[in-house]
């Protein structure tokens, strides 16, 4: 179970500014009920100084989504539009005393809704209106612009982080390659602009190249031989060790994972229990993939298989 701050709980059980706002000056809508989360943000703006005088929201989603939406309205009331647009999703999370990493997408949804509401008030076409070809994750309605902003605003460098902050790749997984491309391209641009350590930049198909003095090693697991020097038996044994380390966490959530087969850099696993139909199953697979790549010292592709395979 995730741990929530007292403020998150308060804003969930006692949401501020929930409901419709009559004669709203601007309305921003993001997400979709079919995707699991949806937010409608309504703002009233004083035309003389473009100051937000009131804000209301309607949210369909989890407790973190409701708390983040409520917090957003509290933050923006009294601010000018330009001041409000400087607010980041991290500001929303900080206002609430923090959010679990797996729930950061709720704060991102608030950030996106605010941008949409301001654009609506100003009569502008919101750049996130999914131009042809820009929609990457159809399951959760996430496009390139949203992913790039989340990566830049939060210095994301892994696919797991992107999934936590946007939900992209968290369902069917067909958008993985497209999201990897955007993450790699955005990280490269951030490196060129001096905003990101080159050692941390994402590289599709492999782990970031981190200098030895910056690598974090487990005090428990002994250094493993590189995969090029591993025998097949050693590689399988290393994979099984990683899976055993991860299984307690999966079992706590009612799921499980077991090794089925290994073919070169492809690792076939069988997911069971809650892991089978979980909306974040793709995130779980990516987490396993990252741990295996770190242990084996090479890029690997984890492939879930069904019981009949």
Short mmCIF file of C-alpha atoms in Angstrom, two decimals:
data_model
loop_
_atom_site.label_atom_id
_atom_site.label_comp_id
_atom_site.label_asym_id
_atom_site.label_seq_id
_atom_site.Cartn_x
_atom_site.Cartn_y
_atom_site.Cartn_z
CA UNK A 1 0.00 0.00 0.00
CA UNK A 2 1.13 3.54 -0.73
CA UNK A 3 1.68 5.98 2.11
CA UNK A 4 -0.14 9.30 1.83
CA UNK A 5 0.55 12.49 3.75
CA UNK A 6 -2.10 13.83 6.10
CA UNK A 7 -2.71 16.69 3.69
CA UNK A 8 -3.37 14.32 0.78
CA UNK A 9 -5.88 12.47 2.93
CA UNK A 10 -7.51 15.72 4.05
CA UNK A 11 -7.86 17.04 0.49
CA UNK A 12 -9.32 13.70 -0.59
CA UNK A 13 -11.86 13.32 2.22
CA UNK A 14 -12.58 17.06 2.39
CA UNK A 15 -11.90 18.42 -1.12
CA UNK A 16 -11.83 22.18 -1.55
CA UNK A 17 -13.51 23.90 -4.52
CA UNK A 18 -15.17 20.78 -5.93
CA UNK A 19 -18.12 21.15 -8.28
CA UNK A 20 -19.25 23.31 -11.19
CA UNK A 21 -18.29 26.95 -11.64
CA UNK A 22 -21.04 29.00 -13.25
CA UNK A 23 -19.93 31.47 -15.92
CA UNK A 24 -16.38 30.12 -15.97
CA UNK A 25 -13.94 32.25 -17.94
CA UNK A 26 -11.84 29.28 -19.01
CA UNK A 27 -12.22 25.50 -18.94
CA UNK A 28 -9.51 22.88 -19.28
CA UNK A 29 -10.25 19.17 -19.66
CA UNK A 30 -7.64 16.42 -19.68
CA UNK A 31 -7.74 12.64 -19.51
CA UNK A 32 -10.81 10.51 -20.11
CA UNK A 33 -13.00 8.35 -17.92
CA UNK A 34 -12.18 5.40 -20.17
CA UNK A 35 -8.50 5.92 -19.26
CA UNK A 36 -9.18 5.82 -15.52
CA UNK A 37 -8.53 9.51 -14.74
CA UNK A 38 -10.21 12.68 -15.99
CA UNK A 39 -10.10 16.29 -14.78
CA UNK A 40 -12.22 19.31 -15.69
CA UNK A 41 -10.76 22.56 -14.33
CA UNK A 42 -12.84 25.75 -14.42
CA UNK A 43 -11.40 29.19 -13.69
CA UNK A 44 -12.91 32.66 -13.35
CA UNK A 45 -10.60 35.48 -14.41
CA UNK A 46 -10.74 39.23 -13.78
CA UNK A 47 -10.19 40.67 -17.27
CA UNK A 48 -8.58 43.86 -15.92
CA UNK A 49 -5.47 42.18 -14.51
CA UNK A 50 -6.01 38.55 -15.59
CA UNK A 51 -6.11 37.44 -11.98
CA UNK A 52 -7.85 34.16 -11.13
CA UNK A 53 -10.66 35.02 -8.72
CA UNK A 54 -12.18 31.55 -8.41
CA UNK A 55 -11.56 27.97 -9.50
CA UNK A 56 -13.52 24.75 -9.34
CA UNK A 57 -12.87 21.20 -10.46
CA UNK A 58 -14.58 17.93 -11.29
CA UNK A 59 -12.39 14.84 -11.16
CA UNK A 60 -12.91 11.19 -11.95
CA UNK A 61 -10.07 9.16 -10.48
CA UNK A 62 -8.29 7.98 -7.38
CA UNK A 63 -7.77 9.81 -4.10
CA UNK A 64 -4.50 11.32 -5.33
CA UNK A 65 -6.24 12.70 -8.41
CA UNK A 66 -8.93 14.35 -6.30
CA UNK A 67 -6.41 15.72 -3.80
CA UNK A 68 -4.14 17.07 -6.58
CA UNK A 69 -7.06 18.77 -8.34
CA UNK A 70 -8.26 20.34 -5.10
CA UNK A 71 -4.74 21.49 -4.24
CA UNK A 72 -4.34 23.06 -7.67
CA UNK A 73 -7.42 25.25 -7.20
CA UNK A 74 -6.14 26.42 -3.83
CA UNK A 75 -2.75 27.29 -5.32
CA UNK A 76 -3.98 29.27 -8.33
CA UNK A 77 -6.77 31.37 -6.76
CA UNK A 78 -5.43 34.91 -6.38
CA UNK A 79 -2.64 34.49 -8.93
CA UNK A 80 -2.45 36.11 -12.35
CA UNK A 81 -2.53 33.79 -15.34
CA UNK A 82 1.18 34.32 -15.98
CA UNK A 83 1.95 33.50 -12.34
CA UNK A 84 -0.26 30.40 -12.49
CA UNK A 85 1.47 29.13 -15.62
CA UNK A 86 4.76 29.05 -13.72
CA UNK A 87 3.33 26.40 -11.39
CA UNK A 88 4.71 22.91 -12.02
CA UNK A 89 3.34 19.51 -11.14
CA UNK A 90 6.04 19.29 -8.47
CA UNK A 91 4.58 22.40 -6.85
CA UNK A 92 1.25 20.60 -6.58
CA UNK A 93 2.89 17.53 -5.05
CA UNK A 94 4.90 19.67 -2.62
CA UNK A 95 1.76 21.55 -1.55
CA UNK A 96 0.29 18.18 -0.55
CA UNK A 97 3.38 17.11 1.36
CA UNK A 98 4.45 14.77 -1.42
CA UNK A 99 2.89 12.02 -3.51
CA UNK A 100 4.01 8.40 -4.02
CA UNK A 101 6.06 8.10 -7.24
CA UNK A 102 3.35 5.88 -8.72
CA UNK A 103 0.83 8.71 -8.27
CA UNK A 104 2.81 11.63 -9.68
CA UNK A 105 0.74 11.45 -12.87
CA UNK A 106 -2.12 12.97 -10.84
CA UNK A 107 -0.13 16.17 -10.32
CA UNK A 108 0.86 16.18 -13.99
CA UNK A 109 -2.82 15.97 -14.93
CA UNK A 110 -3.48 19.12 -12.87
CA UNK A 111 -0.57 20.92 -14.55
CA UNK A 112 -1.91 20.01 -17.99
CA UNK A 113 -5.50 21.03 -17.11
CA UNK A 114 -4.29 24.45 -15.96
CA UNK A 115 -2.50 25.05 -19.26
CA UNK A 116 -5.62 24.01 -21.14
CA UNK A 117 -7.89 26.30 -19.08
CA UNK A 118 -5.65 29.34 -19.61
CA UNK A 119 -5.44 28.63 -23.34
CA UNK A 120 -9.23 28.34 -23.46
CA UNK A 121 -9.64 31.70 -21.71
CA UNK A 122 -7.21 33.40 -24.09
CA UNK A 123 -8.85 31.90 -27.14
CA UNK A 124 -5.71 29.97 -28.01
CA UNK A 125 -5.49 26.50 -29.46
CA UNK A 126 -3.99 24.33 -26.77
CA UNK A 127 -0.88 22.68 -28.20
CA UNK A 128 -1.81 19.39 -26.53
CA UNK A 129 -4.90 18.91 -28.68
CA UNK A 130 -3.33 15.81 -30.26
CA UNK A 131 -2.30 16.88 -33.72
CA UNK A 132 -2.22 14.07 -36.24
CA UNK A 133 0.49 11.59 -35.28
CA UNK A 134 1.29 13.20 -31.94
CA UNK A 135 -0.78 10.81 -29.79
CA UNK A 136 1.54 8.10 -28.50
CA UNK A 137 -0.36 6.29 -25.75
CA UNK A 138 -3.93 5.71 -26.90
CA UNK A 139 -4.83 3.86 -23.70
CA UNK A 140 -4.31 6.98 -21.56
CA UNK A 141 -4.46 9.76 -24.14
CA UNK A 142 -0.83 10.82 -23.73
CA UNK A 143 0.93 12.64 -26.56
CA UNK A 144 4.50 13.70 -27.29
CA UNK A 145 4.06 17.16 -25.81
CA UNK A 146 2.87 15.88 -22.46
CA UNK A 147 5.73 13.38 -22.22
CA UNK A 148 8.34 15.96 -23.19
CA UNK A 149 7.05 18.47 -20.62
CA UNK A 150 6.96 15.83 -17.89
CA UNK A 151 10.51 14.76 -18.73
CA UNK A 152 11.82 18.33 -18.73
CA UNK A 153 9.94 19.57 -15.68
CA UNK A 154 10.91 16.58 -13.54
CA UNK A 155 14.27 15.54 -15.06
CA UNK A 156 12.98 12.05 -15.88
CA UNK A 157 15.55 9.61 -17.22
CA UNK A 158 13.87 6.18 -17.13
CA UNK A 159 10.81 4.62 -18.72
CA UNK A 160 9.54 3.67 -15.28
CA UNK A 161 9.56 7.33 -14.22
CA UNK A 162 7.73 8.35 -17.40
CA UNK A 163 5.03 5.79 -16.64
CA UNK A 164 4.65 7.06 -13.07
CA UNK A 165 4.36 10.68 -14.19
CA UNK A 166 2.16 10.24 -17.29
CA UNK A 167 0.78 6.65 -17.20
CA UNK A 168 2.08 6.17 -20.77
CA UNK A 169 3.07 2.51 -21.44
CA UNK A 170 1.07 1.49 -18.35
CA UNK A 171 -1.49 -0.66 -20.16
CA UNK A 172 -1.05 -2.51 -23.46
CA UNK A 173 2.59 -1.46 -23.93
CA UNK A 174 2.34 -0.89 -27.71
CA UNK A 175 3.58 2.69 -27.31
CA UNK A 176 6.87 1.73 -25.61
CA UNK A 177 9.08 2.35 -28.63
CA UNK A 178 7.48 5.72 -29.34
CA UNK A 179 7.84 6.83 -25.73
CA UNK A 180 11.46 5.63 -25.67
CA UNK A 181 12.15 7.79 -28.73
CA UNK A 182 10.68 10.91 -27.09
CA UNK A 183 12.52 10.26 -23.81
CA UNK A 184 15.85 9.69 -25.56
CA UNK A 185 15.42 12.77 -27.78
CA UNK A 186 14.36 15.01 -24.89
CA UNK A 187 17.19 13.82 -22.64
CA UNK A 188 19.67 14.46 -25.45
CA UNK A 189 18.35 18.00 -25.85
CA UNK A 190 18.58 18.56 -22.09
CA UNK A 191 22.20 17.39 -22.13
CA UNK A 192 22.99 19.81 -24.98
CA UNK A 193 21.36 22.64 -23.00
CA UNK A 194 23.37 21.79 -19.89
CA UNK A 195 20.26 20.72 -17.97
CA UNK A 196 21.16 17.05 -17.52
CA UNK A 197 24.25 15.04 -16.66
CA UNK A 198 25.16 13.07 -19.84
CA UNK A 199 25.78 10.01 -17.66
CA UNK A 200 22.12 9.93 -16.68
CA UNK A 201 20.58 10.40 -20.13
CA UNK A 202 18.28 7.63 -21.34
CA UNK A 203 19.48 5.51 -24.24
CA UNK A 204 16.88 3.34 -25.96
CA UNK A 205 17.72 -0.35 -25.71
CA UNK A 206 20.14 0.06 -22.84
CA UNK A 207 20.74 1.52 -19.41
CA UNK A 208 22.33 4.96 -18.94
CA UNK A 209 26.12 4.88 -19.04
CA UNK A 210 27.05 5.87 -15.49
CA UNK A 211 30.71 6.37 -14.49
CA UNK A 212 32.00 3.83 -12.00
CA UNK A 213 32.38 6.40 -9.21
CA UNK A 214 28.68 7.32 -9.53
CA UNK A 215 27.29 3.80 -9.67
CA UNK A 216 25.19 2.68 -6.73
CA UNK A 217 25.96 -0.86 -5.72
CA UNK A 218 23.90 -3.00 -3.43
CA UNK A 219 25.68 -3.78 -0.15
CA UNK A 220 24.14 -7.23 -0.26
CA UNK A 221 24.46 -8.45 -3.83
CA UNK A 222 28.06 -9.26 -4.81
CA UNK A 223 29.41 -7.87 -8.12
CA UNK A 224 28.28 -10.04 -11.04
CA UNK A 225 30.50 -11.05 -13.96
CA UNK A 226 29.62 -9.24 -17.19
CA UNK A 227 27.13 -11.09 -19.39
CA UNK A 228 29.79 -11.61 -22.06
CA UNK A 229 31.71 -13.78 -19.57
CA UNK A 230 28.66 -15.51 -18.12
CA UNK A 231 27.80 -19.05 -19.03
CA UNK A 232 24.16 -19.78 -19.80
CA UNK A 233 23.76 -21.34 -16.38
CA UNK A 234 25.27 -18.29 -14.66
CA UNK A 235 22.99 -15.96 -16.61
CA UNK A 236 19.87 -17.95 -15.69
CA UNK A 237 20.97 -18.08 -12.07
CA UNK A 238 21.48 -14.29 -12.00
CA UNK A 239 18.05 -13.74 -13.55
CA UNK A 240 16.41 -16.03 -11.00
CA UNK A 241 18.16 -14.16 -8.17
CA UNK A 242 16.76 -10.83 -9.39
CA UNK A 243 13.26 -12.28 -9.70
CA UNK A 244 13.48 -13.70 -6.18
CA UNK A 245 14.44 -10.25 -4.88
CA UNK A 246 11.39 -8.72 -6.57
CA UNK A 247 8.81 -11.40 -5.78
CA UNK A 248 8.03 -10.30 -2.19
CA UNK A 249 6.91 -6.87 -3.42
CA UNK A 250 4.80 -8.44 -6.17
CA UNK A 251 3.24 -10.89 -3.75
CA UNK A 252 2.36 -8.09 -1.34
CA UNK A 253 0.19 -6.67 -4.15
CA UNK A 254 -1.37 -10.07 -4.88
CA UNK A 255 0.77 -10.93 -7.90
CA UNK A 256 3.80 -13.02 -8.80
CA UNK A 257 6.36 -13.60 -11.55
CA UNK A 258 8.42 -16.64 -12.54
CA UNK A 259 11.09 -17.32 -15.14
CA UNK A 260 9.99 -19.38 -18.15
CA UNK A 261 12.89 -19.26 -20.62
CA UNK A 262 15.93 -17.28 -21.72
CA UNK A 263 16.95 -16.80 -25.36
CA UNK A 264 20.00 -14.56 -25.83
CA UNK A 265 18.86 -11.12 -24.52
CA UNK A 266 15.17 -12.09 -24.32
CA UNK A 267 13.81 -13.16 -20.95
CA UNK A 268 10.39 -14.81 -20.92
CA UNK A 269 8.45 -14.55 -17.65
CA UNK A 270 5.00 -15.67 -16.55
CA UNK A 271 2.98 -13.11 -14.59
CA UNK A 272 0.25 -14.38 -12.31
CA UNK A 273 -2.34 -13.16 -9.84
CA UNK A 274 -3.00 -9.42 -9.74
CA UNK A 275 -0.08 -8.80 -12.12
CA UNK A 276 -2.04 -10.30 -15.03
CA UNK A 277 -4.76 -7.68 -15.34
CA UNK A 278 -3.08 -4.77 -13.54
CA UNK A 279 -3.19 -1.50 -15.54
CA UNK A 280 0.45 -0.92 -14.59
CA UNK A 281 1.63 -4.40 -15.65
CA UNK A 282 3.81 -2.83 -18.34
CA UNK A 283 5.47 -0.68 -15.69
CA UNK A 284 6.18 -3.80 -13.61
CA UNK A 285 7.76 -5.49 -16.63
CA UNK A 286 9.91 -2.44 -17.30
CA UNK A 287 11.02 -2.41 -13.67
CA UNK A 288 12.06 -6.06 -13.91
CA UNK A 289 13.81 -5.31 -17.20
CA UNK A 290 15.80 -2.48 -15.63
CA UNK A 291 16.92 -4.59 -12.69
CA UNK A 292 17.99 -7.44 -14.97
CA UNK A 293 19.92 -5.09 -17.27
CA UNK A 294 21.75 -3.68 -14.26
CA UNK A 295 22.60 -7.12 -12.88
CA UNK A 296 23.60 -8.66 -16.23
CA UNK A 297 25.39 -5.58 -17.56
CA UNK A 298 23.55 -5.68 -20.88
CA UNK A 299 20.24 -4.59 -22.39
CA UNK A 300 17.53 -7.24 -22.07
CA UNK A 301 13.93 -7.48 -23.20
CA UNK A 302 11.48 -8.99 -20.73
CA UNK A 303 8.56 -10.68 -22.48
CA UNK A 304 5.47 -11.80 -20.51
CA UNK A 305 4.03 -15.09 -21.73
CA UNK A 306 0.70 -16.75 -21.04
CA UNK A 307 0.19 -20.08 -19.32
CA UNK A 308 -0.13 -21.90 -22.65
CA UNK A 309 3.17 -20.67 -24.02
#
